[in-house]
């Protein structure tokens, strides 16, 4: 499986203060990788740095075979990186249809494909996005990312503010699009067990350090690891 995203020795943070230290991870085409850890571990900082919304303090980020360090966020997006932020990033004053079509240039938007993935959006096309429920807004946010035909999809805190039953409907969609479209998917998620049910592999951060990594099955079997994801109570991995 070819690596779409490779991070090596990443140091990242804001105002020159490293929140993430010496992080290395990779995401391959067609797989879902979860980035886990307690609040404040550096997960969102990692995604923002990959998108170049934060300038890395050190290390290397390779996307689709070439370095993206120092590139403009818009350049990275045009190369095929789609980032669904924690706040979802939808245009609340526009309709669902307008959200899915705005900014898509030079080709027809595959609305049918998005509705196939999220049937609930079919009846919401003419509704203002700000009037949608939290789950509907998250479907729309992911749909907005997918109409860009990305090579890498990053989703930050998919479950934020959502009922577990909605999360269990959304996570399989990410697994489906990864397989069917050969997209590399990187998710940040607080609901550890839900994430591991649908991820292929996972990395766990604790206070900015990588403390564990492995297949989802390996991490599910490690009760100590799951506890650390919530509480941050294990030591970092050795070299």
Short mmCIF file of C-alpha atoms in Angstrom, two decimals:
data_model
loop_
_atom_site.label_atom_id
_atom_site.label_comp_id
_atom_site.label_asym_id
_atom_site.label_seq_id
_atom_site.Cartn_x
_atom_site.Cartn_y
_atom_site.Cartn_z
CA UNK A 1 0.00 0.00 0.00
CA UNK A 2 1.53 3.29 -1.10
CA UNK A 3 1.92 6.08 1.46
CA UNK A 4 -0.03 9.20 0.53
CA UNK A 5 0.97 11.12 3.67
CA UNK A 6 4.31 10.69 5.43
CA UNK A 7 5.28 12.69 8.52
CA UNK A 8 8.81 12.34 9.85
CA UNK A 9 10.12 13.92 13.06
CA UNK A 10 7.44 16.61 13.13
CA UNK A 11 7.64 19.40 15.67
CA UNK A 12 4.56 21.59 15.62
CA UNK A 13 2.88 24.29 17.63
CA UNK A 14 1.99 27.96 17.72
CA UNK A 15 4.10 31.00 18.58
CA UNK A 16 7.25 28.90 18.46
CA UNK A 17 6.14 26.58 21.28
CA UNK A 18 6.19 22.90 20.31
CA UNK A 19 2.94 21.13 21.20
CA UNK A 20 3.87 18.09 19.09
CA UNK A 21 7.38 16.66 19.29
CA UNK A 22 9.14 14.21 16.97
CA UNK A 23 5.96 12.73 15.50
CA UNK A 24 6.25 10.23 12.67
CA UNK A 25 3.25 8.63 10.99
CA UNK A 26 1.96 7.65 7.58
CA UNK A 27 -1.37 7.07 5.89
CA UNK A 28 -1.72 4.88 2.83
CA UNK A 29 -4.13 5.01 -0.06
CA UNK A 30 -7.34 3.17 0.77
CA UNK A 31 -6.88 3.05 4.53
CA UNK A 32 -8.34 4.82 7.55
CA UNK A 33 -5.87 5.88 10.23
CA UNK A 34 -6.99 7.29 13.58
CA UNK A 35 -4.98 9.82 15.57
CA UNK A 36 -6.03 9.41 19.19
CA UNK A 37 -5.21 10.87 22.57
CA UNK A 38 -6.57 13.01 25.39
CA UNK A 39 -7.60 16.62 24.99
CA UNK A 40 -4.56 18.82 24.46
CA UNK A 41 -2.40 15.98 23.16
CA UNK A 42 -1.62 17.79 19.89
CA UNK A 43 -3.99 16.03 17.51
CA UNK A 44 -5.63 19.12 16.03
CA UNK A 45 -2.26 20.87 15.87
CA UNK A 46 -0.99 17.98 13.77
CA UNK A 47 -3.82 18.30 11.24
CA UNK A 48 -3.45 22.07 11.04
CA UNK A 49 0.25 21.65 10.36
CA UNK A 50 -0.30 19.05 7.66
CA UNK A 51 -2.69 21.52 5.98
CA UNK A 52 0.02 24.20 6.38
CA UNK A 53 -2.38 26.38 8.36
CA UNK A 54 0.36 26.23 11.00
CA UNK A 55 4.01 26.42 9.99
CA UNK A 56 5.93 23.35 11.18
CA UNK A 57 8.72 23.99 13.67
CA UNK A 58 10.72 21.06 12.39
CA UNK A 59 10.54 17.75 10.57
CA UNK A 60 9.19 16.79 7.17
CA UNK A 61 5.72 16.35 5.69
CA UNK A 62 5.47 14.55 2.36
CA UNK A 63 2.15 14.43 0.53
CA UNK A 64 1.69 12.36 -2.60
CA UNK A 65 5.42 12.00 -3.04
CA UNK A 66 6.65 15.55 -2.50
CA UNK A 67 7.29 17.88 0.42
CA UNK A 68 4.57 20.37 1.26
CA UNK A 69 6.44 22.19 4.02
CA UNK A 70 6.24 25.92 3.36
CA UNK A 71 3.54 25.63 0.72
CA UNK A 72 0.41 27.78 0.84
CA UNK A 73 -2.66 26.03 2.29
CA UNK A 74 -4.50 26.70 -0.98
CA UNK A 75 -1.70 25.00 -2.92
CA UNK A 76 -1.86 21.95 -0.67
CA UNK A 77 -5.65 21.83 -1.08
CA UNK A 78 -5.36 21.98 -4.87
CA UNK A 79 -2.96 19.06 -4.76
CA UNK A 80 -5.76 16.97 -3.25
CA UNK A 81 -5.77 17.46 0.51
CA UNK A 82 -9.25 18.00 2.01
CA UNK A 83 -9.48 19.02 5.67
CA UNK A 84 -12.75 18.96 7.64
CA UNK A 85 -11.97 21.10 10.72
CA UNK A 86 -13.39 20.64 14.20
CA UNK A 87 -15.87 23.48 13.58
CA UNK A 88 -16.89 21.77 10.27
CA UNK A 89 -16.16 24.72 7.99
CA UNK A 90 -19.52 24.96 6.25
CA UNK A 91 -21.13 28.19 5.05
CA UNK A 92 -24.10 28.51 7.39
CA UNK A 93 -25.84 31.20 5.31
CA UNK A 94 -25.80 29.07 2.14
CA UNK A 95 -28.02 26.13 1.29
CA UNK A 96 -26.82 22.56 1.36
CA UNK A 97 -26.67 22.54 -2.45
CA UNK A 98 -24.70 25.79 -2.55
CA UNK A 99 -22.24 24.45 0.03
CA UNK A 100 -21.62 21.39 -2.14
CA UNK A 101 -21.11 23.35 -5.35
CA UNK A 102 -19.35 26.54 -4.27
CA UNK A 103 -15.68 26.62 -5.21
CA UNK A 104 -15.85 23.57 -7.46
CA UNK A 105 -14.43 24.79 -10.73
CA UNK A 106 -14.01 23.18 -14.11
CA UNK A 107 -16.14 20.10 -13.49
CA UNK A 108 -19.63 19.02 -12.55
CA UNK A 109 -20.28 18.40 -8.88
CA UNK A 110 -21.22 14.78 -8.18
CA UNK A 111 -24.23 15.49 -5.99
CA UNK A 112 -25.67 12.05 -6.71
CA UNK A 113 -22.53 10.44 -5.30
CA UNK A 114 -22.76 12.52 -2.12
CA UNK A 115 -26.46 11.65 -1.70
CA UNK A 116 -25.61 7.97 -2.16
CA UNK A 117 -23.24 8.29 0.79
CA UNK A 118 -25.55 10.52 2.84
CA UNK A 119 -29.18 9.90 1.80
CA UNK A 120 -30.45 12.32 4.47
CA UNK A 121 -29.00 15.23 2.47
CA UNK A 122 -31.33 14.60 -0.50
CA UNK A 123 -34.27 16.36 1.16
CA UNK A 124 -32.06 19.11 2.56
CA UNK A 125 -30.55 20.49 -0.64
CA UNK A 126 -32.51 23.76 -0.47
CA UNK A 127 -32.30 24.20 3.30
CA UNK A 128 -29.92 26.75 4.79
CA UNK A 129 -26.94 24.95 6.28
CA UNK A 130 -27.20 26.85 9.56
CA UNK A 131 -30.61 25.24 10.13
CA UNK A 132 -29.32 21.68 9.84
CA UNK A 133 -28.80 19.44 12.85
CA UNK A 134 -25.28 18.71 14.06
CA UNK A 135 -25.25 15.34 12.35
CA UNK A 136 -26.56 16.80 9.10
CA UNK A 137 -23.93 19.54 9.20
CA UNK A 138 -21.20 16.95 9.66
CA UNK A 139 -22.52 14.98 6.67
CA UNK A 140 -22.46 18.19 4.67
CA UNK A 141 -18.93 19.03 5.80
CA UNK A 142 -17.65 15.62 4.72
CA UNK A 143 -19.62 15.88 1.49
CA UNK A 144 -18.03 19.28 0.78
CA UNK A 145 -14.63 17.69 1.19
CA UNK A 146 -15.42 14.70 -1.01
CA UNK A 147 -16.73 16.72 -3.97
CA UNK A 148 -13.18 18.06 -4.29
CA UNK A 149 -12.11 14.49 -5.20
CA UNK A 150 -9.30 14.45 -2.61
CA UNK A 151 -6.33 12.13 -2.38
CA UNK A 152 -6.14 12.67 1.38
CA UNK A 153 -9.14 13.39 3.61
CA UNK A 154 -8.55 14.61 7.18
CA UNK A 155 -11.49 14.86 9.60
CA UNK A 156 -11.01 16.53 12.98
CA UNK A 157 -13.30 15.42 15.84
CA UNK A 158 -16.06 13.90 13.73
CA UNK A 159 -18.09 13.00 16.83
CA UNK A 160 -17.98 16.44 18.47
CA UNK A 161 -21.48 17.30 19.70
CA UNK A 162 -23.05 14.25 18.06
CA UNK A 163 -24.98 11.33 19.54
CA UNK A 164 -23.11 7.99 19.41
CA UNK A 165 -25.70 6.55 17.01
CA UNK A 166 -24.89 9.31 14.48
CA UNK A 167 -21.17 8.70 14.86
CA UNK A 168 -21.73 5.01 14.15
CA UNK A 169 -23.43 5.99 10.89
CA UNK A 170 -20.71 8.40 9.78
CA UNK A 171 -17.56 6.44 10.52
CA UNK A 172 -18.43 3.55 8.17
CA UNK A 173 -18.83 6.09 5.34
CA UNK A 174 -15.21 7.15 5.80
CA UNK A 175 -14.16 3.51 5.64
CA UNK A 176 -16.27 3.05 2.50
CA UNK A 177 -14.85 6.03 0.61
CA UNK A 178 -11.31 5.06 1.58
CA UNK A 179 -11.77 1.62 0.04
CA UNK A 180 -13.89 2.53 -2.97
CA UNK A 181 -12.05 5.70 -3.98
CA UNK A 182 -8.56 4.75 -2.77
CA UNK A 183 -8.49 7.84 -0.56
CA UNK A 184 -6.14 8.08 2.39
CA UNK A 185 -8.22 9.03 5.46
CA UNK A 186 -6.81 10.46 8.69
CA UNK A 187 -9.27 11.05 11.52
CA UNK A 188 -8.90 12.70 14.90
CA UNK A 189 -11.44 11.26 17.28
CA UNK A 190 -12.22 11.35 21.01
CA UNK A 191 -14.53 8.32 20.89
CA UNK A 192 -11.65 5.86 20.87
CA UNK A 193 -13.57 2.61 20.69
CA UNK A 194 -15.79 3.87 17.86
CA UNK A 195 -12.77 5.07 15.91
CA UNK A 196 -10.94 1.77 16.31
CA UNK A 197 -13.96 -0.18 15.06
CA UNK A 198 -13.60 1.51 11.68
CA UNK A 199 -9.89 2.33 11.43
CA UNK A 200 -7.17 0.12 10.00
CA UNK A 201 -4.40 1.54 12.16
CA UNK A 202 -4.00 4.17 14.87
CA UNK A 203 -1.44 6.39 16.56
CA UNK A 204 -1.82 7.67 20.12
CA UNK A 205 -0.45 11.02 21.30
CA UNK A 206 0.09 11.98 24.92
CA UNK A 207 1.22 15.56 25.68
CA UNK A 208 2.62 15.88 22.17
CA UNK A 209 4.58 12.62 22.19
CA UNK A 210 3.78 9.44 20.30
CA UNK A 211 3.05 6.85 22.99
CA UNK A 212 1.64 3.95 20.97
CA UNK A 213 0.82 2.84 17.45
CA UNK A 214 -0.39 -0.30 15.76
CA UNK A 215 -3.29 -1.92 14.00
CA UNK A 216 -6.75 -1.16 15.31
CA UNK A 217 -7.12 -4.78 16.43
CA UNK A 218 -3.88 -4.59 18.44
CA UNK A 219 -4.91 -1.40 20.18
CA UNK A 220 -8.46 -2.59 20.93
CA UNK A 221 -6.94 -5.57 22.73
CA UNK A 222 -4.81 -3.29 24.93
CA UNK A 223 -7.01 -1.99 27.76
CA UNK A 224 -4.10 0.04 29.14
CA UNK A 225 -3.75 1.79 25.80
CA UNK A 226 -7.44 2.69 25.68
CA UNK A 227 -7.25 4.11 29.20
CA UNK A 228 -4.25 6.21 28.19
CA UNK A 229 -6.15 7.66 25.26
CA UNK A 230 -8.56 9.24 27.70
CA UNK A 231 -6.29 9.89 30.65
CA UNK A 232 -2.79 10.20 29.21
CA UNK A 233 -1.20 7.88 31.75
CA UNK A 234 1.43 5.88 29.87
CA UNK A 235 4.96 6.66 28.90
CA UNK A 236 6.11 7.49 25.39
CA UNK A 237 7.34 4.70 23.12
CA UNK A 238 11.03 4.13 23.10
CA UNK A 239 13.20 4.46 19.98
#
